[in-house]
Each structure stands twice: as structure tokens, then as C-alpha cells.
CSV table of C-alpha atoms and ligand atoms in Angstrom, one decimal:
chain,number,residue,atom,x,y,z
A,1,UNK,CA,69.6,-56.4,-7.7
A,2,UNK,CA,66.4,-58.2,-8.8
A,3,UNK,CA,63.3,-56.0,-8.6
A,4,UNK,CA,60.1,-58.1,-8.8
A,5,UNK,CA,56.8,-56.2,-8.8
A,6,UNK,CA,54.6,-56.6,-5.7
A,7,UNK,CA,51.6,-58.9,-6.2
A,8,UNK,CA,48.4,-57.0,-6.8
A,9,UNK,CA,46.7,-56.4,-3.4
A,10,UNK,CA,49.8,-57.1,-1.4
A,11,UNK,CA,50.6,-54.8,1.5
A,12,UNK,CA,52.7,-51.7,0.6
A,13,UNK,CA,54.2,-50.6,3.9
A,14,UNK,CA,55.5,-53.2,6.3
A,15,UNK,CA,56.6,-52.5,9.8
A,16,UNK,CA,59.4,-54.9,10.9
A,17,UNK,CA,59.9,-55.2,14.6
A,18,UNK,CA,63.4,-56.4,15.4
A,19,UNK,CA,64.4,-55.3,11.9
A,20,UNK,CA,68.1,-54.7,12.8
A,21,UNK,CA,68.5,-58.3,14.1
A,22,UNK,CA,69.8,-61.3,12.3
A,23,UNK,CA,66.6,-62.5,10.5
A,24,UNK,CA,65.0,-59.1,10.6
A,25,UNK,CA,67.8,-57.4,8.6
A,26,UNK,CA,67.7,-60.1,6.0
A,27,UNK,CA,63.9,-59.8,5.8
A,28,UNK,CA,64.3,-56.0,5.2
A,29,UNK,CA,66.6,-56.6,2.2
A,30,UNK,CA,64.2,-59.1,0.8
A,31,UNK,CA,61.1,-56.9,1.3
A,32,UNK,CA,62.9,-53.8,-0.2
A,33,UNK,CA,64.1,-56.0,-3.1
A,34,UNK,CA,60.4,-56.9,-3.8
A,35,UNK,CA,59.0,-53.4,-3.8
A,36,UNK,CA,57.7,-53.1,-0.2
A,37,UNK,CA,58.2,-49.9,1.9
A,38,UNK,CA,59.9,-50.9,5.1
A,39,UNK,CA,59.7,-49.2,8.6
A,40,UNK,CA,61.9,-50.6,11.3
A,41,UNK,CA,61.4,-50.6,15.0
A,42,UNK,CA,64.2,-52.1,17.1
A,43,UNK,CA,65.6,-51.4,20.6
A,44,UNK,CA,69.0,-52.6,19.6
A,45,UNK,CA,69.3,-54.8,22.7
A,46,UNK,CA,70.9,-57.5,20.5
A,47,UNK,CA,71.7,-55.6,17.3
A,48,UNK,CA,73.5,-52.6,16.0
A,49,UNK,CA,71.8,-49.7,14.1
A,50,UNK,CA,74.7,-49.8,11.5
A,51,UNK,CA,73.3,-52.9,10.0
A,52,UNK,CA,70.5,-50.9,8.3
A,53,UNK,CA,73.1,-48.9,6.3
A,54,UNK,CA,74.1,-52.3,4.8
A,55,UNK,CA,70.5,-53.3,4.2
A,56,UNK,CA,70.1,-50.1,2.1
A,57,UNK,CA,73.4,-50.7,0.3
A,58,UNK,CA,72.4,-54.2,-0.8
A,59,UNK,CA,68.8,-53.2,-1.7
A,60,UNK,CA,69.8,-49.9,-3.4
A,61,UNK,CA,66.8,-48.4,-1.6
A,62,UNK,CA,66.2,-46.6,1.7
A,63,UNK,CA,64.4,-48.0,4.7
A,64,UNK,CA,61.5,-45.6,5.2
A,65,UNK,CA,62.3,-44.9,8.9
A,66,UNK,CA,64.1,-46.5,11.8
A,67,UNK,CA,62.8,-46.1,15.4
A,68,UNK,CA,64.8,-47.0,18.4
A,69,UNK,CA,62.3,-48.1,20.9
A,70,UNK,CA,61.1,-51.0,23.0
A,71,UNK,CA,57.8,-52.2,21.6
A,72,UNK,CA,56.4,-52.5,25.2
A,73,UNK,CA,56.5,-48.6,25.2
A,74,UNK,CA,52.9,-48.3,24.0
A,75,UNK,CA,52.9,-44.5,23.6
A,76,UNK,CA,56.0,-44.6,21.5
A,77,UNK,CA,54.8,-47.5,19.4
A,78,UNK,CA,51.5,-45.8,18.8
A,79,UNK,CA,53.2,-42.7,17.6
A,80,UNK,CA,55.0,-44.8,14.9
A,81,UNK,CA,51.6,-46.1,13.7
A,82,UNK,CA,50.3,-42.6,13.8
A,83,UNK,CA,53.1,-41.4,11.5
A,84,UNK,CA,53.0,-44.2,8.9
A,85,UNK,CA,50.1,-45.9,7.2
A,86,UNK,CA,51.2,-49.5,8.1
A,87,UNK,CA,49.6,-52.3,6.0
A,88,UNK,CA,51.2,-55.3,7.7
A,89,UNK,CA,53.6,-56.2,10.5
A,90,UNK,CA,56.4,-58.7,10.6
A,91,UNK,CA,57.2,-59.3,14.3
A,92,UNK,CA,60.7,-60.5,15.1
A,93,UNK,CA,61.5,-58.5,18.2
A,94,UNK,CA,62.1,-60.9,21.1
A,95,UNK,CA,64.7,-62.2,23.4
A,96,UNK,CA,65.9,-65.6,22.0
A,97,UNK,CA,68.6,-67.2,24.1
A,98,UNK,CA,67.4,-70.5,25.5
A,99,UNK,CA,70.0,-70.6,28.3
A,100,UNK,CA,69.5,-67.0,29.3
A,101,UNK,CA,65.7,-67.6,29.5
A,102,UNK,CA,66.2,-70.2,32.2
A,103,UNK,CA,68.1,-67.6,34.3
A,104,UNK,CA,65.7,-64.7,33.5
A,105,UNK,CA,62.2,-66.2,33.0
A,106,UNK,CA,60.3,-63.2,34.1
A,107,UNK,CA,62.2,-60.9,31.7
A,108,UNK,CA,61.5,-63.4,28.9
A,109,UNK,CA,57.8,-63.5,29.5
A,110,UNK,CA,57.6,-59.7,30.0
A,111,UNK,CA,59.6,-58.9,26.8
A,112,UNK,CA,58.3,-61.5,24.5
A,113,UNK,CA,54.7,-61.7,25.6
A,114,UNK,CA,54.4,-58.1,26.7
A,115,UNK,CA,55.9,-56.9,23.4
A,116,UNK,CA,53.4,-59.0,21.4
A,117,UNK,CA,50.4,-57.7,23.3
A,118,UNK,CA,51.6,-54.1,23.1
A,119,UNK,CA,52.0,-54.6,19.3
A,120,UNK,CA,48.5,-56.1,19.0
A,121,UNK,CA,47.1,-53.1,20.9
A,122,UNK,CA,48.8,-50.6,18.5
A,123,UNK,CA,47.6,-52.7,15.5
A,124,UNK,CA,44.0,-52.7,16.8
A,125,UNK,CA,44.1,-49.0,17.5
A,126,UNK,CA,45.3,-48.3,13.9
A,127,UNK,CA,43.2,-51.0,12.3
A,128,UNK,CA,46.2,-52.9,11.0
A,129,UNK,CA,45.0,-56.5,10.3
A,130,UNK,CA,48.0,-58.5,9.0
A,131,UNK,CA,50.7,-60.0,11.1
A,132,UNK,CA,53.5,-62.5,10.5
A,133,UNK,CA,54.8,-63.8,13.8
A,134,UNK,CA,58.2,-65.2,14.3
A,135,UNK,CA,57.6,-68.5,16.3
A,136,UNK,CA,60.0,-71.3,17.0
A,137,UNK,CA,60.3,-75.1,16.7
A,138,UNK,CA,61.3,-75.0,20.3
A,139,UNK,CA,57.5,-75.0,21.2
A,140,UNK,CA,57.6,-78.7,20.4
A,141,UNK,CA,60.2,-79.4,23.1
A,142,UNK,CA,61.5,-82.9,23.6
A,143,UNK,CA,59.2,-84.6,21.0
A,144,UNK,CA,61.3,-87.6,20.3
A,145,UNK,CA,62.9,-88.5,17.0
A,146,UNK,CA,61.5,-88.1,13.5
A,147,UNK,CA,60.2,-85.1,11.6
A,148,UNK,CA,57.6,-83.1,13.4
A,149,UNK,CA,54.6,-81.6,11.6
A,150,UNK,CA,52.4,-78.7,13.0
A,151,UNK,CA,50.0,-81.1,14.7
A,152,UNK,CA,52.8,-82.4,17.1
A,153,UNK,CA,51.8,-81.3,20.7
A,154,UNK,CA,53.5,-78.3,22.2
A,155,UNK,CA,55.7,-79.2,25.1
A,156,UNK,CA,58.1,-76.2,25.6
A,157,UNK,CA,61.0,-77.0,27.9
A,158,UNK,CA,62.3,-73.5,28.7
A,159,UNK,CA,60.9,-70.0,29.2
A,160,UNK,CA,62.0,-68.8,25.8
A,161,UNK,CA,60.1,-71.6,24.1
A,162,UNK,CA,57.1,-71.2,26.5
A,163,UNK,CA,57.0,-67.5,25.7
A,164,UNK,CA,56.7,-68.2,22.0
A,165,UNK,CA,54.0,-70.8,22.6
A,166,UNK,CA,52.1,-68.4,24.8
A,167,UNK,CA,52.3,-65.7,22.1
A,168,UNK,CA,50.8,-68.2,19.7
A,169,UNK,CA,47.9,-68.9,22.1
A,170,UNK,CA,47.2,-65.2,22.6
A,171,UNK,CA,47.3,-64.6,18.8
A,172,UNK,CA,45.0,-67.5,18.1
A,173,UNK,CA,42.5,-66.3,20.8
A,174,UNK,CA,42.7,-62.6,19.6
A,175,UNK,CA,41.9,-63.8,16.1
A,176,UNK,CA,38.8,-65.6,17.4
A,177,UNK,CA,37.4,-62.3,18.7
A,178,UNK,CA,38.9,-59.7,16.4
A,179,UNK,CA,37.7,-61.6,13.3
A,180,UNK,CA,39.3,-59.4,10.6
A,181,UNK,CA,42.8,-60.1,12.0
A,182,UNK,CA,45.0,-62.4,9.8
A,183,UNK,CA,48.0,-64.0,11.4
A,184,UNK,CA,50.7,-66.4,10.1
A,185,UNK,CA,52.9,-68.0,12.8
A,186,UNK,CA,56.1,-69.4,11.3
A,187,UNK,CA,57.8,-71.9,13.5
A,188,UNK,CA,61.4,-71.8,12.4
A,189,UNK,CA,63.8,-74.6,13.0
A,190,UNK,CA,67.4,-73.3,13.0
A,191,UNK,CA,67.9,-70.4,10.6
A,192,UNK,CA,71.6,-69.7,9.9
A,193,UNK,CA,73.9,-68.6,7.0
A,194,UNK,CA,74.2,-65.1,5.8
A,195,UNK,CA,73.4,-62.8,2.8
A,196,UNK,CA,75.5,-63.9,-0.1
A,197,UNK,CA,77.0,-60.4,-0.4
A,198,UNK,CA,78.9,-61.0,2.9
A,199,UNK,CA,77.5,-57.6,4.1
A,200,UNK,CA,74.9,-59.1,6.4
A,201,UNK,CA,75.1,-62.0,8.8
A,202,UNK,CA,74.8,-63.2,12.3
A,203,UNK,CA,76.6,-60.9,14.8
A,204,UNK,CA,75.4,-61.6,18.3
A,205,UNK,CA,76.5,-59.2,21.1
A,206,UNK,CA,79.0,-61.0,23.3
A,207,UNK,CA,79.7,-64.7,23.2
A,208,UNK,CA,77.5,-66.4,20.7
A,209,UNK,CA,74.8,-68.8,22.1
A,210,UNK,CA,74.1,-70.4,18.7
A,211,UNK,CA,76.2,-73.0,17.0
A,212,UNK,CA,77.0,-71.5,13.6
A,213,UNK,CA,78.2,-68.0,14.7
A,214,UNK,CA,80.3,-69.8,17.4
A,215,UNK,CA,81.9,-72.0,14.8
A,216,UNK,CA,82.5,-69.1,12.5
A,217,UNK,CA,84.2,-67.1,15.2
A,218,UNK,CA,86.5,-70.1,16.0
A,219,UNK,CA,87.3,-70.4,12.2
A,220,UNK,CA,88.3,-66.7,12.0
A,221,UNK,CA,90.4,-67.0,15.2
A,222,UNK,CA,88.2,-64.9,17.5
A,223,UNK,CA,87.6,-67.9,19.8
A,224,UNK,CA,89.9,-70.8,20.5
A,225,UNK,CA,87.8,-73.9,20.5
A,226,UNK,CA,84.2,-74.9,20.1
A,227,UNK,CA,82.5,-76.7,22.9
A,228,UNK,CA,80.2,-79.4,21.6
A,229,UNK,CA,77.4,-79.7,24.1
A,230,UNK,CA,76.9,-83.4,24.6
A,231,UNK,CA,78.4,-86.4,22.8
A,232,UNK,CA,76.0,-89.0,24.4
A,233,UNK,CA,72.7,-88.3,22.7
A,234,UNK,CA,70.8,-91.2,21.0
A,235,UNK,CA,71.8,-89.9,17.6
A,236,UNK,CA,74.1,-91.4,14.9
A,237,UNK,CA,77.3,-89.6,16.1
A,238,UNK,CA,76.1,-88.8,19.7
A,239,UNK,CA,75.8,-85.1,19.1
A,240,UNK,CA,72.4,-83.3,18.9
A,241,UNK,CA,70.6,-83.1,15.6
A,242,UNK,CA,68.9,-80.0,14.2
A,243,UNK,CA,67.2,-78.8,11.0
A,244,UNK,CA,69.3,-75.9,9.7
A,245,UNK,CA,67.7,-73.5,7.3
A,246,UNK,CA,69.4,-70.7,5.3
A,247,UNK,CA,68.3,-67.3,6.4
A,248,UNK,CA,67.6,-66.3,2.8
A,249,UNK,CA,65.1,-69.2,2.5
A,250,UNK,CA,63.6,-68.2,5.8
A,251,UNK,CA,63.0,-64.6,4.8
A,252,UNK,CA,61.6,-65.6,1.5
A,253,UNK,CA,58.9,-67.5,3.3
A,254,UNK,CA,58.0,-64.4,5.3
A,255,UNK,CA,57.5,-62.4,2.1
A,256,UNK,CA,55.3,-65.1,0.7
A,257,UNK,CA,53.4,-65.1,4.0
A,258,UNK,CA,52.7,-61.4,3.7
A,259,UNK,CA,51.4,-61.9,0.2
A,260,UNK,CA,49.2,-64.7,1.4
A,261,UNK,CA,47.8,-62.6,4.3
A,262,UNK,CA,46.0,-60.3,1.9
A,263,UNK,CA,42.3,-61.0,2.0
A,264,UNK,CA,42.7,-63.8,4.6
A,265,UNK,CA,41.4,-64.0,8.2
A,266,UNK,CA,42.2,-66.0,11.3
A,267,UNK,CA,45.5,-67.7,12.2
A,268,UNK,CA,47.6,-70.4,10.5
A,269,UNK,CA,50.8,-72.0,11.7
A,270,UNK,CA,53.5,-73.4,9.5
A,271,UNK,CA,56.9,-75.0,10.2
A,272,UNK,CA,59.8,-73.6,8.3
A,273,UNK,CA,62.6,-76.2,7.9
A,274,UNK,CA,64.3,-78.4,5.4
A,275,UNK,CA,63.4,-81.8,6.7
A,276,UNK,CA,67.1,-82.6,6.8
A,277,UNK,CA,68.7,-83.3,10.2
A,278,UNK,CA,72.4,-82.4,10.8
A,279,UNK,CA,74.4,-83.1,13.9
A,280,UNK,CA,76.7,-80.7,15.6
A,281,UNK,CA,79.6,-82.6,14.1
A,282,UNK,CA,78.0,-82.5,10.6
A,283,UNK,CA,78.0,-78.7,11.0
A,284,UNK,CA,81.6,-78.7,12.1
A,285,UNK,CA,82.6,-80.8,9.1
A,286,UNK,CA,80.6,-78.7,6.6
A,287,UNK,CA,82.1,-75.5,8.0
A,288,UNK,CA,85.6,-76.9,7.9
A,289,UNK,CA,85.1,-77.7,4.2
A,290,UNK,CA,83.8,-74.2,3.6
A,291,UNK,CA,86.6,-72.4,5.2
A,292,UNK,CA,89.4,-74.9,4.4
A,293,UNK,CA,90.7,-75.2,7.9
A,294,UNK,CA,89.9,-77.5,10.9
A,295,UNK,CA,87.6,-76.3,13.6
A,296,UNK,CA,89.1,-77.4,17.0
A,297,UNK,CA,86.5,-78.6,19.5
A,298,UNK,CA,86.0,-80.4,22.8
A,299,UNK,CA,83.0,-82.5,23.6
A,300,UNK,CA,81.6,-81.3,26.9
A,301,UNK,CA,78.5,-81.8,29.1
A,302,UNK,CA,75.0,-81.4,27.5
A,303,UNK,CA,73.6,-77.9,27.6
A,304,UNK,CA,70.6,-77.7,30.0
A,305,UNK,CA,67.3,-77.4,28.1
A,306,UNK,CA,68.6,-79.0,24.9
A,307,UNK,CA,66.8,-81.9,23.2
A,308,UNK,CA,68.5,-84.7,21.2
A,309,UNK,CA,66.8,-84.1,17.9
A,310,UNK,CA,64.5,-81.5,16.2
A,311,UNK,CA,63.7,-81.9,12.5
A,312,UNK,CA,60.8,-80.4,10.6
A,313,UNK,CA,58.2,-81.9,8.6
A,314,UNK,CA,57.6,-78.7,6.6
A,315,UNK,CA,55.5,-80.2,3.8
A,316,UNK,CA,52.4,-78.2,4.8
A,317,UNK,CA,53.9,-74.9,3.8
A,318,UNK,CA,55.2,-76.5,0.6
A,319,UNK,CA,51.7,-77.7,-0.2
A,320,UNK,CA,50.1,-74.4,0.7
A,321,UNK,CA,52.5,-71.9,-0.9
A,322,UNK,CA,55.0,-74.0,-3.0
A,323,UNK,CA,57.8,-72.8,-0.7
A,324,UNK,CA,60.7,-75.1,-0.3
A,325,UNK,CA,64.2,-74.2,0.9
A,326,UNK,CA,66.7,-74.2,-1.9
A,327,UNK,CA,70.0,-73.7,-0.1
A,328,UNK,CA,71.8,-76.6,1.7
A,329,UNK,CA,74.1,-76.8,4.7
A,330,UNK,CA,77.2,-76.2,2.5
A,331,UNK,CA,75.6,-73.0,1.2
A,332,UNK,CA,74.8,-71.9,4.8
A,333,UNK,CA,78.4,-72.5,5.9
A,334,UNK,CA,79.9,-70.8,2.7
A,335,UNK,CA,77.8,-67.7,3.3
A,336,UNK,CA,78.4,-67.6,7.0
A,337,UNK,CA,82.1,-67.9,6.4
A,338,UNK,CA,82.1,-65.2,3.7
A,339,UNK,CA,80.4,-62.8,6.2
A,340,UNK,CA,82.8,-63.7,9.0
A,341,UNK,CA,85.8,-63.3,6.8
A,342,UNK,CA,84.7,-59.9,5.6
A,343,UNK,CA,83.6,-58.9,9.1
A,344,UNK,CA,85.9,-60.6,11.6
A,345,UNK,CA,84.6,-58.4,14.3
A,346,UNK,CA,81.0,-58.3,13.1
A,347,UNK,CA,79.5,-54.9,12.6
A,348,UNK,CA,81.7,-53.1,15.1
A,349,UNK,CA,83.4,-50.1,13.5
A,350,UNK,CA,81.0,-49.7,10.6
A,351,UNK,CA,79.5,-46.3,9.9
A,352,UNK,CA,77.0,-45.2,12.6
A,353,UNK,CA,73.4,-44.6,11.6
A,354,UNK,CA,71.2,-42.3,13.5
A,355,UNK,CA,67.7,-43.7,14.4
A,356,UNK,CA,64.7,-41.8,15.6
A,357,UNK,CA,64.6,-42.1,19.4
A,358,UNK,CA,61.0,-42.0,20.7
B,401,LIG,C1,67.3,-72.7,20.0
B,401,LIG,C2,65.9,-73.0,19.9
B,401,LIG,C3,65.3,-72.4,18.6
B,401,LIG,C4,65.6,-70.9,18.5
B,401,LIG,C5,67.1,-70.7,18.7
B,401,LIG,C6,67.3,-69.2,18.8
B,401,LIG,C7,65.4,-75.0,21.1
B,401,LIG,C8,65.2,-76.5,21.0
B,401,LIG,N1,65.7,-74.4,19.9
B,401,LIG,O1,67.9,-73.5,18.9
B,401,LIG,O2,63.9,-72.6,18.5
B,401,LIG,O3,65.2,-70.4,17.3
B,401,LIG,O4,67.6,-71.4,19.8
B,401,LIG,O5,68.4,-68.9,19.4
B,401,LIG,O6,65.1,-74.5,22.1
B,401,LIG,N2,75.8,-76.2,20.3
B,401,LIG,C9,77.1,-76.6,20.7
B,401,LIG,N3,78.0,-75.6,21.0
B,401,LIG,C10,77.7,-74.3,21.0
B,401,LIG,C11,76.4,-73.9,20.6
B,401,LIG,C12,75.5,-74.8,20.3
B,401,LIG,O7,77.3,-77.8,20.7
B,401,LIG,O8,78.6,-73.5,21.3
B,401,LIG,C13,74.8,-77.2,20.0
B,401,LIG,C14,73.5,-77.1,20.8
B,401,LIG,O9,73.7,-77.9,22.0
B,401,LIG,C15,72.5,-77.7,19.9
B,401,LIG,C16,73.0,-77.2,18.5
B,401,LIG,O10,74.4,-76.9,18.7
B,401,LIG,O11,72.5,-79.1,19.9
B,401,LIG,C17,72.3,-76.0,18.0
B,401,LIG,O12,72.3,-75.0,19.0
B,401,LIG,P1,71.8,-73.5,18.7
B,401,LIG,O13,72.4,-73.0,17.5
B,401,LIG,O14,72.0,-72.8,20.0
B,401,LIG,O15,70.2,-73.7,18.4
B,401,LIG,P2,69.1,-74.5,19.2
B,401,LIG,O16,69.4,-74.5,20.7
B,401,LIG,O17,68.8,-75.7,18.5
């Protein structure tokens, strides 16, 4: 374990909403590894509390406290801020399935937007002025080919994406009026992979929506065949192109964001991506190489709401912070496969961890 001292003036205690989720749990490890105190709030609607035992095992340190609550519960959330002197918040808690959002738009706006405004109210009441917000490249929608920088217009094509865009608008406007608030919105492209230990990874409840966990579950024999959604896109091999980003690179950017929030005000938005486009079939080939077995698949209809290509121009964050992803698609597949092999049924069956129920 590599303990690097916190930068002078950096926040000491970070509240992580959605800290038991895929990106949240990796962020907790990274923050603990770098000397932060971590408080987790999670309603476990798409995560298991057990994951935090593993976070502590990897980091060799304890998470300060874990609260099982829905952040829209203002009384309960306020009690967490009463109990801990929170210096900054990293806000991951959200519903995130594009397809589901088209069937449950009201729930997506209520949860994602309502959760964010409830969090802002608690931060205001407790004078917490630093926030890193988990946004999404999906705010760009169908923007055509070519790498997109942060000035590309927002044209969300589904309620999930629209809810992230609305959160960004609310945060920008609140920053204009609450002038000591400092917010960094990170628009991720496609975070995937796993912690190199194989202890943490992506373990969605039920059938995976996202490509990499689906491929991994086919590779390990939990699912028979991958469905490749659409083979007739205007891309080199006809399958949709995305910009995949290793989760360890993703969470490193969040930690740098926290450091950079100290002493700043207002809101900034950055893309987090690699600038490299990979098609669905590229991912299948890379995963096959990592696991040493073929991934059977069928090309089926396009998935509603999908766009042909989304690739980041992430040079702005590189210029501002010197952050660049260092792990390629082969490393993402290797680490995702390592996790899947060690945990063929995900976190099911690992030791139960009690959380504080508000
Ligand atoms: C979407 C969002 C992204 C969000 C992520 C979180 C868009 C454009 N992007 O990513 O912002 O962070 O969800 O969940 O809305 N695929 C298959 N078979 C499968 C699963 C996926 O072929 O079983 C294909 C998809 O059609 C897509 C690609 O793989 O072309 C990646 O899909 P996925 O992993 O679900 O991510 P996005 O939809 O790109």
C-alpha cells in the first residue's frame, strides 16, 4: 500500500455518496490510500454493504462511518453532517441505467435531481463548500463523430442523461448565488475495469446493463452469449464506439479534483476520457485476449437511446491538472477478468457488514 501525504490545505474528511457503488468504492480506496478520512452514505439500491469490508482490506484503514440512507431523506442526511465535520463531498449516488431511465423517467429525475438538491441543502446548512459531481458524457447525446470537448452542446437523449445535465445546470446556478461554493463536474465517458487486487470490481444487481460486466459474466460462464446492440452503425466495424476509461484512472482524477477545490470558487466542468475510441467488437476481442477464451455473441437490434460514437477530447483536464489516463483497454479487460474470476458471483456470499441505518 502506498501512503502519500495529503497536500497541505486539502480537505481532511470527505463524504462519499454512493460510496459502495462501482466507482464510489474504488474512490474510497484511493482516498484512504492518500490520507483522507472517508464517510460513506449509500442506500444500497445497486450495491452491497460488504464491498466496504474489501475497501478497508485493500487500504489497510477503516472507513470512518457508513450510513445506509437515501440522500433525499433530508433529516437523515443532515444528521450525518451534524455528526461529522465534513470538508468536501464526492457525489456519486444516482440511478444510472440508460434503458431503465426511459421506462422510469420520473424516478430518475426525482432520485438524481432530488438527491443532488437535498445534498446541496445539507452542505449549505453545514457550510460545506466543496463538491465533486459525477456527471456523464451522455449529456452530449448524439453529437456526431470526432472527439468532443467541454464546449460541445448538451443534447441529452434519455432521462438519465437529462437528469445529469439538469444537475449540472442547478449546480452552476447555485454557484452563482452561493459564491463561496466550489464545484467540479466530471463528465466521464465509459469507466470500467477493476481494482488490480481483484477484490473490487463491477457487480451490478441483476442482469448487467453495461458492456464490460456483461462480457465478463459471459467469459466466466454465468451468461451464455453477449448481445451486441447494433451492427449497422456508421463506424469502422458497424458496432458502436465508446471511450473506455480504467476506473483507477477515473478515481485518481476525483482525488486531484478534491485537491484542486481547496481555495477555489465557482464551477468548472471537465471531460474524463482517454480520447481513444473502441468498438463493441474491439472490447470483445480485448477481453477474449485477456481471458484466453472466445466470447460468443450475436449481433442484434440497436438499443434504444444509444448513439453511434462518443469519444472524449479530454485535453482540458490534462492541461489544467496534468491528469492523463495511464491504463489501456487491455489493462481494463485484464483487471475486470481478474475480479470476475475471483468473484464469479460478485460480492454475493462475502462477509456482511453492518451499516448505521438512519
Ligand atoms: C451509458 C452512458 C454513460 C453512463 C453509462 C452508465 C450514454 C451515451 N452513455 O454508457 O454516460 O455513464 O451508461 O451506465 O448514454 N452494449 C452491447 N451489449 C450489451 C451492453 C452494451 O452491445 O450487453 C453496447 C452498447 O450498445 C454501447 C456499448 O456497448 O454501444 C457500451 O454500452 P454501456 O456499457 O451500456 O455504456 P454506454 O451506454 O455507452
